[in-house]
Amino acid sequence: MANEANPRNLWTEEQTLAALHVYLQLPFGKLHTGTPKVKELAVWIGRTPSAVARKLSNLAGRDPAILASGKVGLTNGSAVDDKIWAHLKANWDQTATLAAEAHDRFAKAHGVEPEAESLEKVPEIEMGRTRMATVQLRVNQERFRSYVLAGYNSTCCISGLQNEKLLIASHIVPWSEDTHNRLNPQNGLCLSALHDRAYDQGLITVLPDYTVRVSSKLKSKSADSFLQDSLLRFDHAPIRIPSRLAPSPDFLTWHAAHFGFI
């Protein structure tokens, strides 16, 4: 029953932010009532799984990558949806953090400690940081990874590898270079550990047209068969485009220019 403060039981900004956090973690094909994260959030905010699934579809209807692919979410979203999506585009890290915090508050209200899984997944980082800084960095690393892998359906966008233990959420523009897009999946590529290392070293890049380029440093007549099969054969090949929030051409241009490809 709707309360007096919200007689129509409209979605609040806090609830919508929590839904955005779930949306960022799920591939497009899992925005439905049978998905555990959907059912879980429904319990936490006192809504049905169908209502949460509709909200996720409304958010999908504002995702440029999904619209460009021809997949269309529901179009009857609210002004709150528009407001939050506008804030997301203007400041990814701030809005994604607010979304995660809203989701965490609902979780904690139901006795769930949301950081536990993240801390188990991410390895220890450098010594000397305060515990709070260490925890926050590790949680943010895991959030970014979950956003990127969800978009690519846990598949390396170059090789097609689908083993999550061998996949890296690679930043296109490094954390140190852009403090506002550290959590932005449009600043990420899902790569195998090998391709991540080659990308980080500037031995390969992805151009703004979403095709791979291999550095001339790797090209030689003496290149071994493994190098040929794992890297050289992908030169000029298109990457797999994620189901949502495709990599930004601006970020891709930065990486390609930084390593002298363009």
PDB file of C-alpha atoms in Angstrom:
ATOM      1  CA  MET A   1       0.000   0.000   0.000  1.00  0.00           C
ATOM      2  CA  ALA A   2       1.411   3.407  -0.947  1.00  0.00           C
ATOM      3  CA  ASN A   3       2.315   5.672   1.952  1.00  0.00           C
ATOM      4  CA  GLU A   4       0.980   9.197   2.404  1.00  0.00           C
ATOM      5  CA  ALA A   5       4.287  10.815   1.461  1.00  0.00           C
ATOM      6  CA  ASN A   6       4.301   8.919  -1.832  1.00  0.00           C
ATOM      7  CA  PRO A   7       0.635   8.125  -2.567  1.00  0.00           C
ATOM      8  CA  ARG A   8       1.269   6.843  -6.109  1.00  0.00           C
ATOM      9  CA  ASN A   9       4.190   4.718  -4.903  1.00  0.00           C
ATOM     10  CA  LEU A  10       6.478   6.419  -7.437  1.00  0.00           C
ATOM     11  CA  TRP A  11      10.085   5.367  -7.650  1.00  0.00           C
ATOM     12  CA  THR A  12      12.273   7.532  -5.465  1.00  0.00           C
ATOM     13  CA  GLU A  13      15.687   8.780  -6.538  1.00  0.00           C
ATOM     14  CA  GLU A  14      17.283   6.460  -3.974  1.00  0.00           C
ATOM     15  CA  GLN A  15      15.471   3.427  -5.391  1.00  0.00           C
ATOM     16  CA  THR A  16      16.315   4.410  -8.965  1.00  0.00           C
ATOM     17  CA  LEU A  17      19.987   4.816  -8.089  1.00  0.00           C
ATOM     18  CA  ALA A  18      19.979   1.342  -6.548  1.00  0.00           C
ATOM     19  CA  ALA A  19      18.370   0.008  -9.736  1.00  0.00           C
ATOM     20  CA  LEU A  20      21.058   1.743 -11.805  1.00  0.00           C
ATOM     21  CA  HIS A  21      23.703  -0.104  -9.794  1.00  0.00           C
ATOM     22  CA  VAL A  22      22.026  -3.406 -10.631  1.00  0.00           C
ATOM     23  CA  TYR A  23      21.644  -2.384 -14.278  1.00  0.00           C
ATOM     24  CA  LEU A  24      25.372  -1.702 -14.579  1.00  0.00           C
ATOM     25  CA  GLN A  25      26.167  -5.195 -13.310  1.00  0.00           C
ATOM     26  CA  LEU A  26      23.859  -7.180 -15.571  1.00  0.00           C
ATOM     27  CA  PRO A  27      24.129  -8.104 -19.256  1.00  0.00           C
ATOM     28  CA  PHE A  28      21.190  -6.886 -21.318  1.00  0.00           C
ATOM     29  CA  GLY A  29      19.741 -10.401 -21.520  1.00  0.00           C
ATOM     30  CA  LYS A  30      19.411 -10.665 -17.736  1.00  0.00           C
ATOM     31  CA  LEU A  31      17.209  -7.663 -17.096  1.00  0.00           C
ATOM     32  CA  HIS A  32      14.298  -9.914 -16.188  1.00  0.00           C
ATOM     33  CA  THR A  33      12.364 -11.170 -13.167  1.00  0.00           C
ATOM     34  CA  GLY A  34      14.242 -14.462 -12.857  1.00  0.00           C
ATOM     35  CA  THR A  35      17.626 -12.850 -12.230  1.00  0.00           C
ATOM     36  CA  PRO A  36      18.681 -13.119  -8.549  1.00  0.00           C
ATOM     37  CA  LYS A  37      19.890  -9.504  -8.314  1.00  0.00           C
ATOM     38  CA  VAL A  38      16.504  -8.332  -9.636  1.00  0.00           C
ATOM     39  CA  LYS A  39      14.561 -10.416  -7.129  1.00  0.00           C
ATOM     40  CA  GLU A  40      16.873  -9.353  -4.312  1.00  0.00           C
ATOM     41  CA  LEU A  41      16.450  -5.630  -4.976  1.00  0.00           C
ATOM     42  CA  ALA A  42      12.680  -6.088  -5.262  1.00  0.00           C
ATOM     43  CA  VAL A  43      12.581  -7.470  -1.707  1.00  0.00           C
ATOM     44  CA  TRP A  44      14.802  -4.716  -0.372  1.00  0.00           C
ATOM     45  CA  ILE A  45      12.737  -1.839  -1.784  1.00  0.00           C
ATOM     46  CA  GLY A  46       9.290  -3.395  -1.348  1.00  0.00           C
ATOM     47  CA  ARG A  47       8.446  -3.801  -5.028  1.00  0.00           C
ATOM     48  CA  THR A  48       7.755  -6.753  -7.289  1.00  0.00           C
ATOM     49  CA  PRO A  49      10.472  -8.307  -9.469  1.00  0.00           C
ATOM     50  CA  SER A  50       8.396  -7.240 -12.483  1.00  0.00           C
ATOM     51  CA  ALA A  51       8.522  -3.617 -11.343  1.00  0.00           C
ATOM     52  CA  VAL A  52      12.304  -3.781 -10.931  1.00  0.00           C
ATOM     53  CA  ALA A  53      12.710  -5.455 -14.330  1.00  0.00           C
ATOM     54  CA  ARG A  54      10.626  -2.699 -15.937  1.00  0.00           C
ATOM     55  CA  LYS A  55      12.782  -0.062 -14.270  1.00  0.00           C
ATOM     56  CA  LEU A  56      15.939  -1.731 -15.616  1.00  0.00           C
ATOM     57  CA  SER A  57      14.399  -1.771 -19.100  1.00  0.00           C
ATOM     58  CA  ASN A  58      13.576   1.915 -18.759  1.00  0.00           C
ATOM     59  CA  LEU A  59      17.217   2.588 -17.930  1.00  0.00           C
ATOM     60  CA  ALA A  60      18.257   0.472 -20.909  1.00  0.00           C
ATOM     61  CA  GLY A  61      16.081   2.684 -23.073  1.00  0.00           C
ATOM     62  CA  ARG A  62      18.480   5.527 -22.283  1.00  0.00           C
ATOM     63  CA  ASP A  63      21.664   3.565 -23.032  1.00  0.00           C
ATOM     64  CA  PRO A  64      23.153   4.787 -26.364  1.00  0.00           C
ATOM     65  CA  ALA A  65      24.774   1.427 -27.153  1.00  0.00           C
ATOM     66  CA  ILE A  66      21.509  -0.452 -26.736  1.00  0.00           C
ATOM     67  CA  LEU A  67      19.582   2.066 -28.820  1.00  0.00           C
ATOM     68  CA  ALA A  68      22.244   1.925 -31.553  1.00  0.00           C
ATOM     69  CA  SER A  69      22.016  -1.876 -31.650  1.00  0.00           C
ATOM     70  CA  GLY A  70      18.286  -1.762 -32.321  1.00  0.00           C
ATOM     71  CA  LYS A  71      17.371  -3.174 -28.919  1.00  0.00           C
ATOM     72  CA  VAL A  72      14.836  -0.912 -27.293  1.00  0.00           C
ATOM     73  CA  GLY A  73      13.993  -0.716 -23.617  1.00  0.00           C
ATOM     74  CA  LEU A  74      10.634   0.452 -22.376  1.00  0.00           C
ATOM     75  CA  THR A  75      10.027   4.086 -23.218  1.00  0.00           C
ATOM     76  CA  ASN A  76       7.745   5.170 -20.381  1.00  0.00           C
ATOM     77  CA  GLY A  77      10.481   6.071 -17.919  1.00  0.00           C
ATOM     78  CA  SER A  78      10.225   8.874 -15.423  1.00  0.00           C
ATOM     79  CA  ALA A  79      11.819  12.266 -14.991  1.00  0.00           C
ATOM     80  CA  VAL A  80      13.941  10.689 -12.249  1.00  0.00           C
ATOM     81  CA  ASP A  81      15.342   8.214 -14.798  1.00  0.00           C
ATOM     82  CA  ASP A  82      16.253  11.083 -17.128  1.00  0.00           C
ATOM     83  CA  LYS A  83      17.825  13.090 -14.310  1.00  0.00           C
ATOM     84  CA  ILE A  84      19.991  10.224 -13.084  1.00  0.00           C
ATOM     85  CA  TRP A  85      21.096   9.251 -16.599  1.00  0.00           C
ATOM     86  CA  ALA A  86      22.037  12.886 -17.303  1.00  0.00           C
ATOM     87  CA  HIS A  87      24.089  12.978 -14.092  1.00  0.00           C
ATOM     88  CA  LEU A  88      25.714   9.691 -15.073  1.00  0.00           C
ATOM     89  CA  LYS A  89      26.876  11.087 -18.408  1.00  0.00           C
ATOM     90  CA  ALA A  90      28.121  14.293 -16.770  1.00  0.00           C
ATOM     91  CA  ASN A  91      30.097  12.604 -13.984  1.00  0.00           C
ATOM     92  CA  TRP A  92      30.413   8.852 -14.194  1.00  0.00           C
ATOM     93  CA  ASP A  93      32.415   8.198 -11.059  1.00  0.00           C
ATOM     94  CA  GLN A  94      30.278  10.364  -8.805  1.00  0.00           C
ATOM     95  CA  THR A  95      26.960   8.953 -10.031  1.00  0.00           C
ATOM     96  CA  ALA A  96      28.116   5.324 -10.116  1.00  0.00           C
ATOM     97  CA  THR A  97      29.379   5.737  -6.552  1.00  0.00           C
ATOM     98  CA  LEU A  98      26.065   7.253  -5.441  1.00  0.00           C
ATOM     99  CA  ALA A  99      24.257   4.339  -7.096  1.00  0.00           C
ATOM    100  CA  ALA A 100      26.447   1.795  -5.328  1.00  0.00           C
ATOM    101  CA  GLU A 101      25.975   3.574  -2.007  1.00  0.00           C
ATOM    102  CA  ALA A 102      22.186   3.614  -2.429  1.00  0.00           C
ATOM    103  CA  HIS A 103      22.234  -0.105  -3.228  1.00  0.00           C
ATOM    104  CA  ASP A 104      24.475  -0.742  -0.203  1.00  0.00           C
ATOM    105  CA  ARG A 105      22.110   1.099   2.126  1.00  0.00           C
ATOM    106  CA  PHE A 106      19.188  -1.093   1.070  1.00  0.00           C
ATOM    107  CA  ALA A 107      21.407  -4.168   1.440  1.00  0.00           C
ATOM    108  CA  LYS A 108      22.568  -3.254   4.942  1.00  0.00           C
ATOM    109  CA  ALA A 109      18.980  -2.514   6.000  1.00  0.00           C
ATOM    110  CA  HIS A 110      18.286  -6.181   5.236  1.00  0.00           C
ATOM    111  CA  GLY A 111      21.353  -7.535   6.981  1.00  0.00           C
ATOM    112  CA  VAL A 112      23.542  -7.944   3.902  1.00  0.00           C
ATOM    113  CA  GLU A 113      27.148  -6.718   3.915  1.00  0.00           C
ATOM    114  CA  PRO A 114      27.624  -5.605   0.291  1.00  0.00           C
ATOM    115  CA  GLU A 115      31.410  -5.210   0.332  1.00  0.00           C
ATOM    116  CA  ALA A 116      32.243  -8.757   1.363  1.00  0.00           C
ATOM    117  CA  GLU A 117      32.157 -10.322  -2.105  1.00  0.00           C
ATOM    118  CA  SER A 118      34.203  -7.506  -3.636  1.00  0.00           C
ATOM    119  CA  LEU A 119      36.918  -7.783  -1.027  1.00  0.00           C
ATOM    120  CA  GLU A 120      37.226 -11.526  -1.597  1.00  0.00           C
ATOM    121  CA  LYS A 121      37.600 -11.137  -5.362  1.00  0.00           C
ATOM    122  CA  VAL A 122      40.178  -8.350  -5.572  1.00  0.00           C
ATOM    123  CA  PRO A 123      43.772  -9.138  -4.524  1.00  0.00           C
ATOM    124  CA  GLU A 124      45.648  -7.073  -1.973  1.00  0.00           C
ATOM    125  CA  ILE A 125      47.119  -3.829  -3.292  1.00  0.00           C
ATOM    126  CA  GLU A 126      50.230  -1.885  -2.341  1.00  0.00           C
ATOM    127  CA  MET A 127      51.258  -1.545   1.275  1.00  0.00           C
ATOM    128  CA  GLY A 128      51.153   1.777   3.056  1.00  0.00           C
ATOM    129  CA  ARG A 129      47.586   2.809   2.331  1.00  0.00           C
ATOM    130  CA  THR A 130      45.103   3.318   5.135  1.00  0.00           C
ATOM    131  CA  ARG A 131      42.611   0.520   5.499  1.00  0.00           C
ATOM    132  CA  MET A 132      39.748   2.767   4.352  1.00  0.00           C
ATOM    133  CA  ALA A 133      41.596   3.819   1.191  1.00  0.00           C
ATOM    134  CA  THR A 134      42.558   0.208   0.504  1.00  0.00           C
ATOM    135  CA  VAL A 135      39.006  -1.043   0.929  1.00  0.00           C
ATOM    136  CA  GLN A 136      37.550   1.705  -1.269  1.00  0.00           C
ATOM    137  CA  LEU A 137      40.071   1.138  -4.046  1.00  0.00           C
ATOM    138  CA  ARG A 138      39.509  -2.600  -4.037  1.00  0.00           C
ATOM    139  CA  VAL A 139      35.731  -2.170  -4.070  1.00  0.00           C
ATOM    140  CA  ASN A 140      35.954   0.325  -6.950  1.00  0.00           C
ATOM    141  CA  GLN A 141      38.219  -2.034  -8.897  1.00  0.00           C
ATOM    142  CA  GLU A 142      35.697  -4.830  -8.512  1.00  0.00           C
ATOM    143  CA  ARG A 143      32.781  -2.562  -9.423  1.00  0.00           C
ATOM    144  CA  PHE A 144      34.504  -1.458 -12.612  1.00  0.00           C
ATOM    145  CA  ARG A 145      35.297  -5.065 -13.467  1.00  0.00           C
ATOM    146  CA  SER A 146      31.683  -6.136 -12.937  1.00  0.00           C
ATOM    147  CA  TYR A 147      30.393  -3.263 -15.109  1.00  0.00           C
ATOM    148  CA  VAL A 148      32.780  -4.075 -17.970  1.00  0.00           C
ATOM    149  CA  LEU A 149      32.376  -7.862 -17.903  1.00  0.00           C
ATOM    150  CA  ALA A 150      28.587  -7.514 -17.825  1.00  0.00           C
ATOM    151  CA  GLY A 151      28.627  -5.409 -20.978  1.00  0.00           C
ATOM    152  CA  TYR A 152      30.844  -7.876 -22.826  1.00  0.00           C
ATOM    153  CA  ASN A 153      29.081 -10.964 -21.462  1.00  0.00           C
ATOM    154  CA  SER A 154      32.407 -12.025 -19.924  1.00  0.00           C
ATOM    155  CA  THR A 155      34.067 -12.372 -23.318  1.00  0.00           C
ATOM    156  CA  CYS A 156      37.392 -10.948 -24.463  1.00  0.00           C
ATOM    157  CA  CYS A 157      36.467  -8.409 -27.119  1.00  0.00           C
ATOM    158  CA  ILE A 158      39.492  -9.365 -29.250  1.00  0.00           C
ATOM    159  CA  SER A 159      40.030 -13.116 -28.876  1.00  0.00           C
ATOM    160  CA  GLY A 160      36.615 -14.345 -27.753  1.00  0.00           C
ATOM    161  CA  LEU A 161      38.016 -15.992 -24.600  1.00  0.00           C
ATOM    162  CA  GLN A 162      35.217 -16.612 -22.079  1.00  0.00           C
ATOM    163  CA  ASN A 163      37.043 -17.804 -18.960  1.00  0.00           C
ATOM    164  CA  GLU A 164      36.395 -15.125 -16.300  1.00  0.00           C
ATOM    165  CA  LYS A 165      39.537 -16.046 -14.376  1.00  0.00           C
ATOM    166  CA  LEU A 166      41.599 -15.062 -17.412  1.00  0.00           C
ATOM    167  CA  LEU A 167      39.738 -11.836 -18.206  1.00  0.00           C
ATOM    168  CA  ILE A 168      40.724  -8.291 -17.257  1.00  0.00           C
ATOM    169  CA  ALA A 169      38.621  -5.139 -17.229  1.00  0.00           C
ATOM    170  CA  SER A 170      41.179  -2.901 -18.930  1.00  0.00           C
ATOM    171  CA  HIS A 171      41.040   0.864 -18.617  1.00  0.00           C
ATOM    172  CA  ILE A 172      41.441   2.636 -21.952  1.00  0.00           C
ATOM    173  CA  VAL A 173      42.585   5.881 -20.327  1.00  0.00           C
ATOM    174  CA  PRO A 174      44.467   4.958 -17.107  1.00  0.00           C
ATOM    175  CA  TRP A 175      43.148   5.896 -13.673  1.00  0.00           C
ATOM    176  CA  SER A 176      46.013   8.333 -13.211  1.00  0.00           C
ATOM    177  CA  GLU A 177      45.080  10.229 -16.374  1.00  0.00           C
ATOM    178  CA  ASP A 178      41.328  10.657 -15.811  1.00  0.00           C
ATOM    179  CA  THR A 179      39.943  10.810 -12.298  1.00  0.00           C
ATOM    180  CA  HIS A 180      36.333  11.261 -13.451  1.00  0.00           C
ATOM    181  CA  ASN A 181      36.004   8.085 -15.522  1.00  0.00           C
ATOM    182  CA  ARG A 182      37.600   5.444 -13.353  1.00  0.00           C
ATOM    183  CA  LEU A 183      34.288   3.608 -12.967  1.00  0.00           C
ATOM    184  CA  ASN A 184      32.975   4.343 -16.459  1.00  0.00           C
ATOM    185  CA  PRO A 185      32.608   1.114 -18.473  1.00  0.00           C
ATOM    186  CA  GLN A 186      32.863   3.262 -21.612  1.00  0.00           C
ATOM    187  CA  ASN A 187      36.479   3.692 -20.507  1.00  0.00           C
ATOM    188  CA  GLY A 188      36.957  -0.066 -20.459  1.00  0.00           C
ATOM    189  CA  LEU A 189      37.616  -3.100 -22.618  1.00  0.00           C
ATOM    190  CA  CYS A 190      37.166  -6.721 -21.630  1.00  0.00           C
ATOM    191  CA  LEU A 191      40.449  -8.404 -22.556  1.00  0.00           C
ATOM    192  CA  SER A 192      42.261 -11.644 -21.891  1.00  0.00           C
ATOM    193  CA  ALA A 193      45.234 -11.300 -19.560  1.00  0.00           C
ATOM    194  CA  LEU A 194      47.595 -11.467 -22.552  1.00  0.00           C
ATOM    195  CA  HIS A 195      45.728  -8.846 -24.575  1.00  0.00           C
ATOM    196  CA  ASP A 196      45.395  -6.630 -21.509  1.00  0.00           C
ATOM    197  CA  ARG A 197      49.167  -6.681 -21.041  1.00  0.00           C
ATOM    198  CA  ALA A 198      49.774  -5.945 -24.725  1.00  0.00           C
ATOM    199  CA  TYR A 199      47.222  -3.115 -24.602  1.00  0.00           C
ATOM    200  CA  ASP A 200      48.739  -1.628 -21.463  1.00  0.00           C
ATOM    201  CA  GLN A 201      52.189  -1.678 -23.086  1.00  0.00           C
ATOM    202  CA  GLY A 202      50.919  -0.075 -26.302  1.00  0.00           C
ATOM    203  CA  LEU A 203      51.682  -3.155 -28.389  1.00  0.00           C
ATOM    204  CA  ILE A 204      48.084  -3.190 -29.573  1.00  0.00           C
ATOM    205  CA  THR A 205      45.308  -0.609 -29.626  1.00  0.00           C
ATOM    206  CA  VAL A 206      41.663  -0.321 -30.633  1.00  0.00           C
ATOM    207  CA  LEU A 207      40.884   2.521 -33.002  1.00  0.00           C
ATOM    208  CA  PRO A 208      37.726   4.671 -32.731  1.00  0.00           C
ATOM    209  CA  ASP A 209      36.188   2.543 -35.496  1.00  0.00           C
ATOM    210  CA  TYR A 210      36.465  -0.463 -33.132  1.00  0.00           C
ATOM    211  CA  THR A 211      39.178  -2.263 -35.090  1.00  0.00           C
ATOM    212  CA  VAL A 212      42.413  -3.618 -33.642  1.00  0.00           C
ATOM    213  CA  ARG A 213      45.856  -2.421 -34.636  1.00  0.00           C
ATOM    214  CA  VAL A 214      49.064  -4.281 -33.772  1.00  0.00           C
ATOM    215  CA  SER A 215      52.300  -2.357 -33.256  1.00  0.00           C
ATOM    216  CA  SER A 216      55.038  -2.699 -35.863  1.00  0.00           C
ATOM    217  CA  LYS A 217      57.300  -3.686 -32.944  1.00  0.00           C
ATOM    218  CA  LEU A 218      55.619  -7.099 -32.959  1.00  0.00           C
ATOM    219  CA  LYS A 219      55.697  -7.574 -36.703  1.00  0.00           C
ATOM    220  CA  SER A 220      58.702  -9.455 -37.999  1.00  0.00           C
ATOM    221  CA  LYS A 221      59.446 -12.415 -40.221  1.00  0.00           C
ATOM    222  CA  SER A 222      60.735 -14.283 -37.183  1.00  0.00           C
ATOM    223  CA  ALA A 223      57.512 -13.914 -35.168  1.00  0.00           C
ATOM    224  CA  ASP A 224      56.754 -17.258 -33.550  1.00  0.00           C
ATOM    225  CA  SER A 225      53.548 -19.162 -34.161  1.00  0.00           C
ATOM    226  CA  PHE A 226      52.107 -18.283 -30.747  1.00  0.00           C
ATOM    227  CA  LEU A 227      52.584 -14.574 -31.406  1.00  0.00           C
ATOM    228  CA  GLN A 228      51.014 -14.995 -34.816  1.00  0.00           C
ATOM    229  CA  ASP A 229      47.968 -16.797 -33.428  1.00  0.00           C
ATOM    230  CA  SER A 230      47.454 -14.747 -30.277  1.00  0.00           C
ATOM    231  CA  LEU A 231      48.139 -11.202 -31.495  1.00  0.00           C
ATOM    232  CA  LEU A 232      49.213 -10.640 -35.099  1.00  0.00           C
ATOM    233  CA  ARG A 233      46.202 -12.302 -36.680  1.00  0.00           C
ATOM    234  CA  PHE A 234      43.886  -9.767 -35.050  1.00  0.00           C
ATOM    235  CA  ASP A 235      45.479  -6.787 -36.815  1.00  0.00           C
ATOM    236  CA  HIS A 236      42.652  -4.797 -38.497  1.00  0.00           C
ATOM    237  CA  ALA A 237      40.024  -7.182 -37.061  1.00  0.00           C
ATOM    238  CA  PRO A 238      36.887  -5.692 -35.463  1.00  0.00           C
ATOM    239  CA  ILE A 239      36.350  -6.113 -31.738  1.00  0.00           C
ATOM    240  CA  ARG A 240      33.179  -7.524 -30.232  1.00  0.00           C
ATOM    241  CA  ILE A 241      30.964  -4.552 -29.309  1.00  0.00           C
ATOM    242  CA  PRO A 242      29.445  -4.809 -25.818  1.00  0.00           C
ATOM    243  CA  SER A 243      25.710  -5.148 -25.366  1.00  0.00           C
ATOM    244  CA  ARG A 244      25.632  -1.839 -23.510  1.00  0.00           C
ATOM    245  CA  LEU A 245      27.807   1.224 -22.899  1.00  0.00           C
ATOM    246  CA  ALA A 246      30.233   0.707 -25.773  1.00  0.00           C
ATOM    247  CA  PRO A 247      33.763   2.121 -25.418  1.00  0.00           C
ATOM    248  CA  SER A 248      33.920   5.844 -26.076  1.00  0.00           C
ATOM    249  CA  PRO A 249      35.642   6.817 -29.356  1.00  0.00           C
ATOM    250  CA  ASP A 250      37.219   9.729 -27.466  1.00  0.00           C
ATOM    251  CA  PHE A 251      38.883   7.365 -24.994  1.00  0.00           C
ATOM    252  CA  LEU A 252      39.970   5.017 -27.793  1.00  0.00           C
ATOM    253  CA  THR A 253      41.477   7.975 -29.653  1.00  0.00           C
ATOM    254  CA  TRP A 254      43.449   8.937 -26.542  1.00  0.00           C
ATOM    255  CA  HIS A 255      45.024   5.462 -26.259  1.00  0.00           C
ATOM    256  CA  ALA A 256      45.770   5.145 -29.978  1.00  0.00           C
ATOM    257  CA  ALA A 257      47.356   8.600 -30.098  1.00  0.00           C
ATOM    258  CA  HIS A 258      49.268   8.108 -26.853  1.00  0.00           C
ATOM    259  CA  PHE A 259      51.044   5.071 -28.330  1.00  0.00           C
ATOM    260  CA  GLY A 260      51.540   6.558 -31.785  1.00  0.00           C
ATOM    261  CA  PHE A 261      49.001   4.573 -33.775  1.00  0.00           C
ATOM    262  CA  ILE A 262      47.295   7.746 -35.019  1.00  0.00           C
TER     263      ILE A 262
END
